[in-house]
Tab-separated table of C-alpha atoms and ligand atoms in Angstrom:
chain	number	residue	atom	x	y	z
P	12	MET	CA	-100.605	-90.052	134.562
P	13	ALA	CA	-99.358	-93.025	136.682
P	14	ILE	CA	-101.478	-95.965	136.319
P	15	LYS	CA	-103.608	-96.609	138.884
P	16	TYR	CA	-102.612	-99.048	141.750
P	17	ILE	CA	-103.781	-102.458	141.256
P	18	PRO	CA	-104.610	-103.065	145.481
P	19	GLU	CA	-102.798	-106.054	147.404
P	20	PRO	CA	-104.625	-108.989	146.749
P	21	PHE	CA	-103.736	-110.299	151.373
P	22	ARG	CA	-104.492	-108.308	154.072
P	23	ILE	CA	-101.560	-108.088	156.791
P	24	LYS	CA	-101.568	-110.421	159.994
P	25	ALA	CA	-97.989	-110.577	161.346
P	26	VAL	CA	-96.269	-106.498	160.661
P	27	GLU	CA	-92.613	-105.912	161.235
P	28	PRO	CA	-91.643	-102.501	162.205
P	29	ILE	CA	-89.125	-100.599	160.595
P	30	ARG	CA	-87.725	-97.390	161.110
P	31	VAL	CA	-86.779	-94.464	159.553
P	32	LEU	CA	-83.046	-93.272	160.613
P	33	SER	CA	-82.485	-89.041	160.336
P	34	ALA	CA	-80.675	-87.823	157.234
P	35	ASP	CA	-77.732	-86.840	159.669
P	36	GLU	CA	-77.384	-90.365	160.549
P	37	ARG	CA	-78.372	-92.608	157.184
P	38	SER	CA	-75.064	-89.814	155.876
P	39	ARG	CA	-72.759	-91.098	159.239
P	40	LYS	CA	-74.066	-94.722	158.594
P	41	ILE	CA	-73.353	-95.296	154.478
P	42	GLN	CA	-69.613	-93.540	155.372
P	43	GLU	CA	-69.051	-96.162	157.765
P	44	ALA	CA	-70.055	-98.739	154.930
P	45	ASN	CA	-67.620	-97.289	152.438
P	46	PHE	CA	-70.225	-96.303	150.436
P	47	ASN	CA	-71.243	-99.670	149.910
P	48	LEU	CA	-73.951	-100.565	150.711
P	49	PHE	CA	-73.771	-104.500	151.620
P	50	TYR	CA	-72.346	-103.468	154.727
P	51	LEU	CA	-75.458	-101.422	156.060
P	52	ARG	CA	-77.457	-103.250	158.977
P	53	SER	CA	-80.784	-104.429	157.845
P	54	GLU	CA	-81.842	-102.137	161.131
P	55	ASP	CA	-80.647	-98.519	159.257
P	56	CYS	CA	-82.556	-99.371	156.177
P	57	TYR	CA	-85.955	-98.127	155.451
P	58	ILE	CA	-87.064	-99.737	152.413
P	59	ASP	CA	-84.627	-102.763	151.661
P	60	LEU	CA	-84.527	-102.765	147.640
P	61	LEU	CA	-81.575	-104.545	147.989
P	62	THR	CA	-82.566	-107.521	145.849
P	63	ASP	CA	-86.305	-109.213	145.548
P	64	SER	CA	-83.769	-113.102	146.762
P	65	GLY	CA	-85.250	-114.288	149.782
P	66	THR	CA	-87.161	-111.546	151.003
P	67	ASN	CA	-90.383	-112.317	150.328
P	68	ALA	CA	-93.300	-112.488	152.581
P	69	MET	CA	-94.637	-115.924	153.045
P	70	SER	CA	-98.239	-116.905	153.274
P	71	GLN	CA	-100.542	-118.204	156.165
P	72	SER	CA	-100.581	-121.072	154.186
P	73	GLN	CA	-97.068	-121.510	153.678
P	74	TRP	CA	-96.309	-120.533	157.165
P	75	ALA	CA	-99.088	-123.336	158.734
P	76	GLY	CA	-96.637	-125.720	156.062
P	77	VAL	CA	-93.526	-124.623	158.387
P	78	VAL	CA	-95.396	-126.191	161.445
P	79	ARG	CA	-96.187	-129.306	159.416
P	80	GLY	CA	-92.483	-129.557	157.900
P	81	ASP	CA	-91.968	-133.256	158.367
P	82	GLU	CA	-87.525	-133.469	159.172
P	83	ALA	CA	-87.400	-136.828	158.934
P	84	TYR	CA	-83.644	-137.775	156.852
P	85	ALA	CA	-84.960	-139.686	154.107
P	86	GLY	CA	-88.559	-139.994	152.666
P	87	ALA	CA	-90.372	-137.044	154.742
P	88	SER	CA	-94.028	-136.480	153.563
P	89	SER	CA	-92.928	-132.767	152.488
P	90	TYR	CA	-90.362	-134.381	150.058
P	91	PHE	CA	-92.897	-135.649	148.559
P	92	LYS	CA	-95.715	-133.204	148.586
P	93	LEU	CA	-92.238	-130.447	146.150
P	94	ILE	CA	-91.879	-133.454	143.824
P	95	GLU	CA	-95.447	-133.771	143.091
P	96	ALA	CA	-96.230	-130.040	142.673
P	97	GLY	CA	-93.539	-129.664	140.940
P	98	GLN	CA	-93.637	-132.519	138.460
P	99	ASP	CA	-97.587	-130.962	138.478
P	100	ILE	CA	-96.221	-127.327	137.648
P	101	PHE	CA	-93.188	-127.773	135.224
P	102	GLY	CA	-93.815	-131.220	134.135
P	103	HIS	CA	-90.560	-132.420	134.403
P	104	ALA	CA	-90.377	-136.242	135.007
P	105	TYR	CA	-88.340	-135.527	137.905
P	106	ILE	CA	-87.308	-132.761	140.531
P	107	GLN	CA	-84.300	-132.225	142.850
P	108	PRO	CA	-84.685	-129.800	145.784
P	109	VAL	CA	-81.118	-127.926	146.290
P	110	HIS	CA	-80.687	-125.435	148.670
P	111	GLN	CA	-80.339	-122.404	146.284
P	112	GLY	CA	-80.201	-121.547	142.980
P	113	ARG	CA	-76.469	-121.828	142.836
P	114	ALA	CA	-76.376	-125.245	144.557
P	115	GLY	CA	-78.522	-126.587	141.699
P	116	GLU	CA	-75.771	-124.887	139.071
P	117	LYS	CA	-72.595	-126.505	140.923
P	118	VAL	CA	-74.616	-129.877	141.142
P	119	LEU	CA	-76.113	-130.525	137.553
P	120	PHE	CA	-73.830	-127.956	135.435
P	121	PRO	CA	-69.799	-130.039	135.733
P	122	LEU	CA	-72.827	-132.709	134.023
P	123	LEU	CA	-72.931	-131.106	131.699
P	124	LEU	CA	-70.160	-128.882	130.983
P	125	LYS	CA	-66.076	-130.375	129.527
P	126	LYS	CA	-63.283	-128.530	129.223
P	127	GLY	CA	-62.662	-125.709	127.001
P	128	GLN	CA	-67.164	-125.986	126.013
P	129	VAL	CA	-68.632	-122.845	126.118
P	130	ALA	CA	-72.270	-122.434	127.131
P	131	ILE	CA	-74.283	-119.720	125.419
P	132	SER	CA	-77.321	-117.976	127.003
P	133	ASN	CA	-79.636	-114.615	125.868
P	134	MET	CA	-77.418	-113.511	129.339
P	135	PHE	CA	-76.071	-115.116	132.819
P	136	PHE	CA	-76.812	-114.474	135.693
P	137	ASP	CA	-73.356	-113.746	138.073
P	138	THR	CA	-73.786	-117.192	140.635
P	139	THR	CA	-74.844	-119.314	136.950
P	140	ARG	CA	-71.857	-117.599	134.699
P	141	ALA	CA	-69.703	-118.849	137.848
P	142	HIS	CA	-70.649	-122.226	137.919
P	143	VAL	CA	-69.929	-122.383	133.874
P	144	GLU	CA	-66.185	-121.497	134.741
P	145	LEU	CA	-65.916	-123.154	137.497
P	146	ALA	CA	-66.700	-126.378	135.316
P	147	GLY	CA	-64.111	-125.115	133.345
P	148	ALA	CA	-66.683	-123.748	130.193
P	149	ARG	CA	-66.368	-120.225	129.560
P	150	CYS	CA	-69.801	-118.109	128.702
P	151	VAL	CA	-71.050	-116.043	125.667
P	152	ASP	CA	-74.350	-113.806	125.707
P	153	CYS	CA	-76.701	-113.278	122.796
P	154	VAL	CA	-79.194	-111.347	124.636
P	155	VAL	CA	-80.759	-109.258	121.361
P	156	GLU	CA	-79.491	-105.361	120.574
P	157	ASP	CA	-82.583	-104.271	122.224
P	158	ALA	CA	-81.638	-105.141	125.141
P	159	LYS	CA	-78.828	-102.533	125.400
P	160	HIS	CA	-80.664	-99.074	124.850
P	161	PRO	CA	-82.965	-98.611	128.061
P	162	SER	CA	-85.453	-96.183	126.107
P	163	ARG	CA	-86.017	-98.949	123.498
P	164	ARG	CA	-89.389	-99.765	124.457
P	165	VAL	CA	-90.112	-103.562	122.720
P	166	ARG	CA	-91.692	-106.030	124.129
P	167	PHE	CA	-89.419	-109.377	125.122
P	168	LYS	CA	-85.786	-107.743	125.064
P	169	GLY	CA	-84.751	-110.577	127.382
P	170	ASN	CA	-84.708	-112.099	124.165
P	171	MET	CA	-81.844	-114.081	122.412
P	172	ASP	CA	-80.794	-112.471	119.326
P	173	ILE	CA	-81.259	-116.072	117.114
P	174	SER	CA	-78.665	-115.026	114.445
P	175	LYS	CA	-75.884	-114.095	116.896
P	176	LEU	CA	-76.726	-117.652	118.562
P	177	GLU	CA	-75.744	-119.298	114.916
P	178	ARG	CA	-72.774	-117.332	114.581
P	179	ALA	CA	-71.548	-118.298	118.496
P	180	ILE	CA	-72.505	-122.256	117.585
P	181	ALA	CA	-70.789	-121.749	114.115
P	182	GLU	CA	-67.881	-119.709	115.658
P	183	HIS	CA	-67.053	-122.167	118.739
P	184	GLY	CA	-67.810	-125.504	116.851
P	185	ALA	CA	-71.851	-127.567	117.813
P	186	GLN	CA	-69.646	-129.864	119.476
P	187	ASN	CA	-68.064	-127.084	121.657
P	188	VAL	CA	-70.611	-126.019	122.919
P	189	GLY	CA	-72.231	-127.542	125.953
P	190	LEU	CA	-75.554	-125.958	127.258
P	191	ILE	CA	-77.785	-123.187	125.571
P	192	VAL	CA	-79.382	-121.819	128.665
P	193	ILE	CA	-82.364	-119.224	128.545
P	194	THR	CA	-82.513	-117.186	131.532
P	195	ILE	CA	-86.483	-116.654	133.136
P	196	THR	CA	-86.931	-113.752	133.197
P	197	ASN	CA	-83.425	-112.237	131.974
P	198	ASN	CA	-82.207	-110.792	135.407
P	199	SER	CA	-79.431	-109.239	134.233
P	200	ALA	CA	-80.688	-107.287	131.577
P	201	GLY	CA	-83.171	-105.872	133.668
P	202	GLY	CA	-86.214	-108.683	134.421
P	203	GLN	CA	-86.631	-109.006	131.339
P	204	PRO	CA	-89.088	-111.184	130.086
P	205	VAL	CA	-88.716	-114.183	127.041
P	206	SER	CA	-91.175	-114.611	124.434
P	207	ILE	CA	-92.628	-118.680	123.852
P	208	GLN	CA	-91.508	-118.017	120.429
P	209	ASN	CA	-87.816	-116.934	121.189
P	210	ILE	CA	-87.574	-119.978	123.457
P	211	ARG	CA	-89.117	-122.580	120.538
P	212	GLU	CA	-86.481	-121.004	118.147
P	213	VAL	CA	-83.401	-121.469	120.691
P	214	ALA	CA	-84.299	-125.039	121.272
P	215	ALA	CA	-85.530	-125.010	117.391
P	216	VAL	CA	-81.697	-124.621	116.759
P	217	ALA	CA	-80.410	-126.637	119.711
P	218	ARG	CA	-81.981	-129.563	118.864
P	219	ARG	CA	-80.414	-129.039	115.291
P	220	TYR	CA	-77.887	-129.144	117.039
P	221	GLY	CA	-77.746	-131.609	119.600
P	222	ILE	CA	-76.826	-129.252	122.372
P	223	PRO	CA	-78.473	-129.467	125.754
P	224	VAL	CA	-80.574	-126.850	127.065
P	225	ASN	CA	-81.573	-125.613	130.247
P	226	ILE	CA	-83.913	-122.940	131.809
P	227	ASP	CA	-82.897	-120.572	134.242
P	228	ALA	CA	-85.721	-120.610	135.429
P	229	ALA	CA	-86.093	-118.312	138.558
P	230	ARG	CA	-88.712	-116.259	137.704
P	231	TYR	CA	-90.742	-118.506	135.780
P	232	ALA	CA	-94.098	-116.929	136.962
P	233	GLU	CA	-93.580	-113.356	136.169
P	234	ASN	CA	-92.065	-114.468	132.375
P	235	ALA	CA	-95.266	-116.798	132.549
P	236	PHE	CA	-97.208	-113.255	133.151
P	237	PHE	CA	-95.239	-111.443	130.684
P	238	ILE	CA	-95.913	-113.708	127.423
P	239	GLN	CA	-99.784	-114.094	128.632
P	240	ARG	CA	-100.246	-110.236	128.969
P	241	ASP	CA	-98.080	-109.812	125.393
P	242	GLU	CA	-98.015	-112.923	122.670
P	243	PRO	CA	-101.528	-112.720	120.958
P	244	GLU	CA	-101.200	-116.618	121.213
P	245	PHE	CA	-101.278	-117.405	124.610
P	246	GLN	CA	-104.040	-114.125	125.697
P	247	ASN	CA	-106.423	-117.200	126.416
P	248	LYS	CA	-104.248	-119.350	128.343
P	249	SER	CA	-103.634	-119.616	132.276
P	250	ILE	CA	-100.415	-119.130	133.491
P	251	LYS	CA	-99.836	-122.898	134.686
P	252	GLU	CA	-100.467	-123.386	131.118
P	253	ILE	CA	-98.162	-121.527	130.168
P	254	VAL	CA	-95.451	-122.502	132.215
P	255	ARG	CA	-96.067	-125.875	130.783
P	256	GLU	CA	-95.181	-125.047	128.178
P	257	MET	CA	-92.578	-122.675	128.688
P	258	PHE	CA	-90.384	-125.695	130.208
P	259	ARG	CA	-91.647	-128.580	127.232
P	260	TYR	CA	-88.237	-127.229	125.748
P	261	GLY	CA	-85.891	-127.799	128.739
P	262	ASP	CA	-84.279	-130.725	128.684
P	263	THR	CA	-83.276	-129.476	132.303
P	264	PHE	CA	-83.735	-126.414	134.268
P	265	THR	CA	-82.192	-124.686	137.505
P	266	MET	CA	-84.262	-122.879	139.774
P	267	SER	CA	-83.481	-120.283	142.470
P	268	ALA	CA	-87.043	-120.574	144.894
P	269	LYS	CA	-86.024	-117.400	146.663
P	270	LYS	CA	-87.965	-115.536	143.677
P	271	ASP	CA	-91.062	-116.502	141.957
P	272	ALA	CA	-91.583	-119.430	144.328
P	273	ILE	CA	-92.249	-117.095	147.486
P	274	VAL	CA	-89.768	-118.779	149.800
P	275	ASN	CA	-86.961	-117.349	152.169
P	276	MET	CA	-84.183	-120.468	150.959
P	277	GLY	CA	-85.107	-123.261	148.127
P	278	GLY	CA	-83.628	-124.532	144.592
P	279	LEU	CA	-84.637	-126.850	142.246
P	280	ILE	CA	-83.039	-128.649	139.539
P	281	GLY	CA	-85.638	-130.457	137.424
P	282	VAL	CA	-84.897	-133.198	134.109
P	283	LYS	CA	-87.870	-133.668	132.048
P	284	GLU	CA	-87.326	-137.342	131.107
P	285	ALA	CA	-87.368	-139.427	134.371
P	286	GLU	CA	-84.826	-142.520	131.862
P	287	SER	CA	-82.857	-139.453	131.767
P	288	PRO	CA	-78.298	-141.308	132.711
P	289	LEU	CA	-78.178	-137.632	134.280
P	290	VAL	CA	-80.939	-138.722	137.371
P	291	LEU	CA	-78.365	-141.284	138.908
P	292	LYS	CA	-75.322	-138.617	139.211
P	293	ILE	CA	-77.739	-135.884	139.873
P	294	LYS	CA	-78.552	-137.926	142.919
P	295	ALA	CA	-74.722	-138.932	143.666
P	296	ASN	CA	-73.478	-134.765	143.332
P	297	CYS	CA	-76.692	-133.566	145.304
P	298	ILE	CA	-75.533	-136.784	148.001
P	299	SER	CA	-71.872	-135.328	148.184
P	300	TYR	CA	-72.200	-131.222	148.083
P	301	GLU	CA	-76.288	-130.818	149.421
P	302	GLY	CA	-77.192	-133.447	151.120
P	303	PHE	CA	-79.687	-136.544	150.897
P	304	TYR	CA	-81.484	-135.867	147.853
P	305	THR	CA	-84.697	-136.576	149.813
P	306	TYR	CA	-84.490	-133.184	151.780
P	307	GLY	CA	-81.355	-131.239	149.385
P	308	GLY	CA	-80.234	-129.218	151.715
P	309	LEU	CA	-83.134	-127.969	152.997
P	310	ALA	CA	-85.156	-128.110	156.570
P	311	GLY	CA	-88.918	-130.101	156.298
P	312	ARG	CA	-90.558	-126.754	156.954
P	313	ASP	CA	-88.530	-125.624	154.267
P	314	LEU	CA	-89.409	-128.874	151.044
P	315	GLU	CA	-93.342	-128.353	153.265
P	316	ALA	CA	-93.558	-124.316	152.370
P	317	LEU	CA	-91.529	-124.347	149.253
P	318	SER	CA	-94.584	-126.957	147.829
P	319	ILE	CA	-97.313	-124.317	148.414
P	320	GLY	CA	-95.654	-121.761	146.894
P	321	LEU	CA	-94.371	-122.940	143.841
P	322	TYR	CA	-98.686	-122.851	143.550
P	323	GLU	CA	-98.839	-119.651	145.117
P	324	GLY	CA	-96.682	-117.937	142.462
P	325	VAL	CA	-98.036	-119.040	139.567
P	326	ASP	CA	-101.698	-117.439	140.734
P	327	GLU	CA	-103.415	-114.534	138.495
P	328	ASN	CA	-104.020	-112.062	140.609
P	329	TYR	CA	-100.797	-112.319	142.808
P	330	LEU	CA	-98.902	-111.866	139.186
P	331	ARG	CA	-101.023	-108.975	138.499
P	332	TYR	CA	-100.956	-106.874	141.513
P	333	ARG	CA	-97.614	-108.301	141.482
P	334	ILE	CA	-96.016	-106.657	137.534
P	335	GLY	CA	-99.025	-103.864	138.719
P	336	GLN	CA	-96.444	-102.591	141.758
P	337	VAL	CA	-93.796	-102.919	139.314
P	338	GLU	CA	-95.260	-100.804	136.256
P	339	TYR	CA	-97.060	-97.985	138.751
P	340	LEU	CA	-93.105	-96.816	140.398
P	341	ALA	CA	-91.923	-96.921	136.813
P	342	SER	CA	-94.816	-94.779	135.677
P	343	ARG	CA	-94.498	-92.681	138.448
P	344	LEU	CA	-90.952	-92.106	137.066
P	345	ASP	CA	-92.698	-91.395	133.443
P	346	ASP	CA	-94.293	-88.526	134.861
P	347	ALA	CA	-90.912	-87.472	136.449
P	348	GLY	CA	-88.765	-87.837	133.068
P	349	ILE	CA	-86.378	-91.044	135.029
P	350	ALA	CA	-85.206	-93.615	132.838
P	351	TYR	CA	-85.479	-96.548	133.166
P	352	GLN	CA	-84.785	-99.981	131.518
P	353	SER	CA	-88.749	-99.870	129.803
P	354	PRO	CA	-90.572	-101.304	129.640
P	355	VAL	CA	-90.521	-102.527	133.121
P	356	GLY	CA	-89.652	-105.622	133.362
P	357	GLY	CA	-91.429	-108.059	136.578
P	358	HIS	CA	-88.766	-107.785	139.452
P	359	GLY	CA	-87.309	-104.676	139.840
P	360	VAL	CA	-87.582	-100.562	138.279
P	361	PHE	CA	-83.440	-100.829	136.810
P	362	VAL	CA	-83.050	-96.687	136.616
P	363	ASP	CA	-80.645	-95.716	134.118
P	364	ALA	CA	-78.347	-93.939	136.792
P	365	ALA	CA	-75.922	-93.013	133.622
P	366	ALA	CA	-79.382	-91.379	132.378
P	367	LEU	CA	-79.101	-89.286	135.906
P	368	PHE	CA	-75.346	-88.519	136.008
P	369	PRO	CA	-74.269	-87.514	132.656
P	370	GLN	CA	-70.881	-85.518	134.414
P	371	ILE	CA	-70.122	-89.201	136.257
P	372	PRO	CA	-67.848	-91.183	133.931
P	373	TYR	CA	-68.102	-95.210	134.437
P	374	HIS	CA	-65.574	-95.604	136.346
P	375	GLU	CA	-66.673	-93.397	138.868
P	376	PHE	CA	-69.956	-95.395	139.366
P	377	PRO	CA	-73.098	-93.415	138.081
P	378	GLY	CA	-75.174	-96.705	139.496
P	379	GLN	CA	-73.491	-96.593	142.562
P	380	VAL	CA	-74.274	-93.107	142.791
P	381	LEU	CA	-77.430	-93.643	142.718
P	382	ALA	CA	-77.739	-96.306	145.246
P	383	VAL	CA	-75.557	-94.110	148.227
P	384	GLU	CA	-78.096	-91.053	147.342
P	385	LEU	CA	-80.975	-92.927	147.860
P	386	TYR	CA	-79.806	-94.010	151.145
P	387	ARG	CA	-79.265	-90.587	152.246
P	388	GLU	CA	-81.970	-89.265	150.929
P	389	ALA	CA	-85.244	-91.596	152.760
P	390	GLY	CA	-83.007	-94.505	153.908
P	391	ILE	CA	-83.806	-96.881	150.673
P	392	ARG	CA	-80.859	-99.546	149.943
P	393	THR	CA	-80.356	-100.466	146.151
P	394	CYS	CA	-77.523	-101.626	144.249
P	395	ASP	CA	-75.442	-100.716	141.616
P	396	ILE	CA	-75.708	-103.101	138.536
P	397	GLY	CA	-72.929	-101.520	136.391
P	398	SER	CA	-69.458	-101.046	135.810
P	399	TYR	CA	-69.244	-101.281	139.946
P	400	MET	CA	-70.744	-104.426	140.458
P	401	LEU	CA	-69.043	-105.328	136.671
P	402	GLY	CA	-65.566	-105.036	138.484
P	403	ASN	CA	-61.543	-105.389	136.570
P	404	HIS	CA	-60.376	-107.098	133.155
P	405	PRO	CA	-58.863	-111.101	134.626
P	406	ASP	CA	-56.259	-110.628	132.794
P	407	THR	CA	-55.335	-107.072	133.057
P	408	GLY	CA	-56.749	-105.733	135.927
P	409	GLU	CA	-58.102	-102.615	134.231
P	410	GLN	CA	-61.791	-101.812	134.907
P	411	LEU	CA	-64.327	-102.495	132.717
P	412	ARG	CA	-67.347	-100.182	131.270
P	413	ALA	CA	-70.302	-102.462	131.652
P	414	ASP	CA	-73.441	-102.173	129.294
P	415	PHE	CA	-75.351	-99.606	131.588
P	416	GLU	CA	-74.457	-98.174	134.746
P	417	PHE	CA	-77.829	-99.197	136.484
P	418	THR	CA	-79.178	-98.033	139.909
P	419	ARG	CA	-81.387	-101.587	140.984
P	420	LEU	CA	-85.306	-101.398	142.965
P	421	ALA	CA	-86.120	-105.431	143.273
P	422	ILE	CA	-89.186	-104.986	145.050
P	423	PRO	CA	-89.446	-108.133	147.841
P	424	ARG	CA	-92.843	-109.536	146.862
P	425	ARG	CA	-95.869	-109.590	148.957
P	426	VAL	CA	-93.919	-107.075	151.299
P	427	TYR	CA	-94.292	-103.076	150.827
P	428	THR	CA	-97.419	-101.009	149.923
P	429	GLN	CA	-98.562	-98.097	148.010
P	430	ALA	CA	-97.320	-96.076	150.343
P	431	HIS	CA	-93.675	-97.498	150.334
P	432	VAL	CA	-93.993	-97.529	146.537
P	433	ASP	CA	-94.644	-93.619	146.768
P	434	LEU	CA	-92.291	-92.910	148.486
P	435	MET	CA	-89.397	-94.790	146.385
P	436	ALA	CA	-90.398	-92.789	143.245
P	437	ASP	CA	-90.687	-89.739	145.101
P	438	ALA	CA	-86.395	-89.939	146.727
P	439	LEU	CA	-85.579	-90.986	142.727
P	440	ILE	CA	-87.621	-87.741	141.882
P	441	GLU	CA	-85.687	-85.254	144.653
P	442	VAL	CA	-82.408	-86.131	144.046
P	443	LYS	CA	-83.242	-86.055	140.327
P	444	GLN	CA	-83.613	-82.811	141.338
P	445	ARG	CA	-80.144	-82.094	142.686
P	446	ALA	CA	-78.250	-84.983	140.354
P	447	ALA	CA	-76.967	-82.350	138.864
P	448	SER	CA	-74.843	-81.181	141.592
P	449	ILE	CA	-73.442	-84.402	142.289
P	450	THR	CA	-70.142	-83.971	140.490
P	451	ARG	CA	-67.797	-86.048	141.803
P	452	GLY	CA	-68.808	-90.662	141.771
P	453	TYR	CA	-66.567	-93.161	143.773
P	454	ARG	CA	-63.698	-94.568	143.301
P	455	ILE	CA	-62.492	-97.962	145.176
P	456	LYS	CA	-60.841	-98.288	147.968
P	457	TRP	CA	-60.081	-101.619	148.971
P	458	GLU	CA	-61.912	-104.605	146.393
P	459	PRO	CA	-60.824	-108.299	146.902
P	460	PRO	CA	-59.910	-110.334	143.409
P	461	ILE	CA	-64.123	-111.348	142.373
P	462	LEU	CA	-67.260	-110.695	143.278
P	463	ARG	CA	-66.268	-107.494	144.614
P	464	HIS	CA	-69.122	-105.470	144.975
P	465	PHE	CA	-70.535	-107.291	147.775
P	466	GLN	CA	-66.712	-106.377	150.110
P	467	ALA	CA	-65.173	-103.489	148.565
P	468	HIS	CA	-64.675	-100.324	150.286
P	469	LEU	CA	-65.143	-96.865	148.232
P	470	GLU	CA	-63.811	-93.540	148.746
P	471	LEU	CA	-65.533	-89.898	147.180
P	472	ALA	CA	-63.010	-89.999	143.472
P	473	ARG	CA	-60.705	-86.562	142.791
Q	17	LIG	C1	-80.825	-115.429	141.912
Q	17	LIG	C2	-80.359	-116.053	140.621
Q	17	LIG	C3	-79.755	-117.236	140.448
Q	17	LIG	C4	-79.291	-117.477	141.706
Q	17	LIG	O1	-79.900	-118.356	142.517
Q	17	LIG	P1	-79.962	-118.420	144.681
Q	17	LIG	O2	-80.523	-118.610	144.547
Q	17	LIG	O3	-79.038	-116.883	144.386
Q	17	LIG	O4	-78.367	-118.984	144.388
Q	17	LIG	C5	-79.737	-117.904	138.820
Q	17	LIG	N1	-79.855	-117.149	138.175
Q	17	LIG	C6	-80.960	-116.340	137.750
Q	17	LIG	C7	-81.448	-115.922	137.352
Q	17	LIG	C8	-81.417	-115.430	139.493
Q	17	LIG	O5	-81.873	-114.268	139.626
């Protein structure tokens, strides 16, 4: 039986009309889009679950903040408000606004990584990986084995495997490990949380070898919610106390504010120690790449909305509803026998498309097949997180095989209602009923050299 839906802790004041195209029109649109959902126009999607990044609905306080935003070039009041909020919530002495998460990576990583070094993470997000590599270093993922098995319902599947971490340090030599990155929640593994116990163990290893720790903190609030719920030591701690505890173990953090800080654009860098020599270098890089360090590539109104969103993201009523909404969708899939990365993570449901389409091989992209079928079925836009997204081996050009073939239903924050969520589940159930009749996947008709999934053209295979 599906779990109870937790009612929205808000009511709706401004509406954005959406409409559903006919089945024939949807079929035509997806064909015109070369079966790549990034080419669809937003207005042709009834429910848009392509990402939870920057697609959040802001509150009335945030919109009021947009009007109050101080647009001064230097020293705007909105800047100081944001810095105070960041220091209060994360406990880091230095807070640097940037225009989004990858801008933070671009500013910070070259200061920490040298050519020939490696960086180790539970799992790197794709832009984070790209900026490690642009800094001349290479990435090593050390996620726990359970993360690779969608049906294993164990807690904290986003954790780092400490013995893998130790082995990776031994293999490369501690002096060649420039950075350890703890990604919370672990986006690439399905929004899976990381426990405080694991963060402490990783930090202890890092300290022992003198390796700095950066927290990739896009979903700091969702991660704290899971810790409060599932880690006994923290049952009676507030979300704010838990966030403080998580960030105590990071020397620095980089954050895409487009996720848990509930804004449409923004990011942050944090440095724990005020006297760190990094601070001056961050300011210098920021001035070169992003803009003066008191605005960091954002308008004053964005700084203002972000300073408010940081607090709204850690509101416990909001988080209970937020995670509850995702869990409600997952429980409807349980009832229908549809497999997904379980237990469900924080920001969406990652459906196991390989289990739904066992007849479709990885090189015909089961995750993309399901994404196309969901659009055809109900005008729902999702994306593949599997071999299609992973791409080809950089040296041999051979199609790589991903650990998973997921279709991600990423849920924007405060945007959709229970009726929309029921439609997502109903559409998946409809597709499951005709899944065996879908015998052909897709092949690449044209692809760019890197990050192909955004732009590739596909056609039916065989
Ligand atoms: C989104 C994200 C980023 C990159 O942030 P952008 O705002 O998209 O540039 C980095 N790491 C993680 C874990 C993310 O989810």
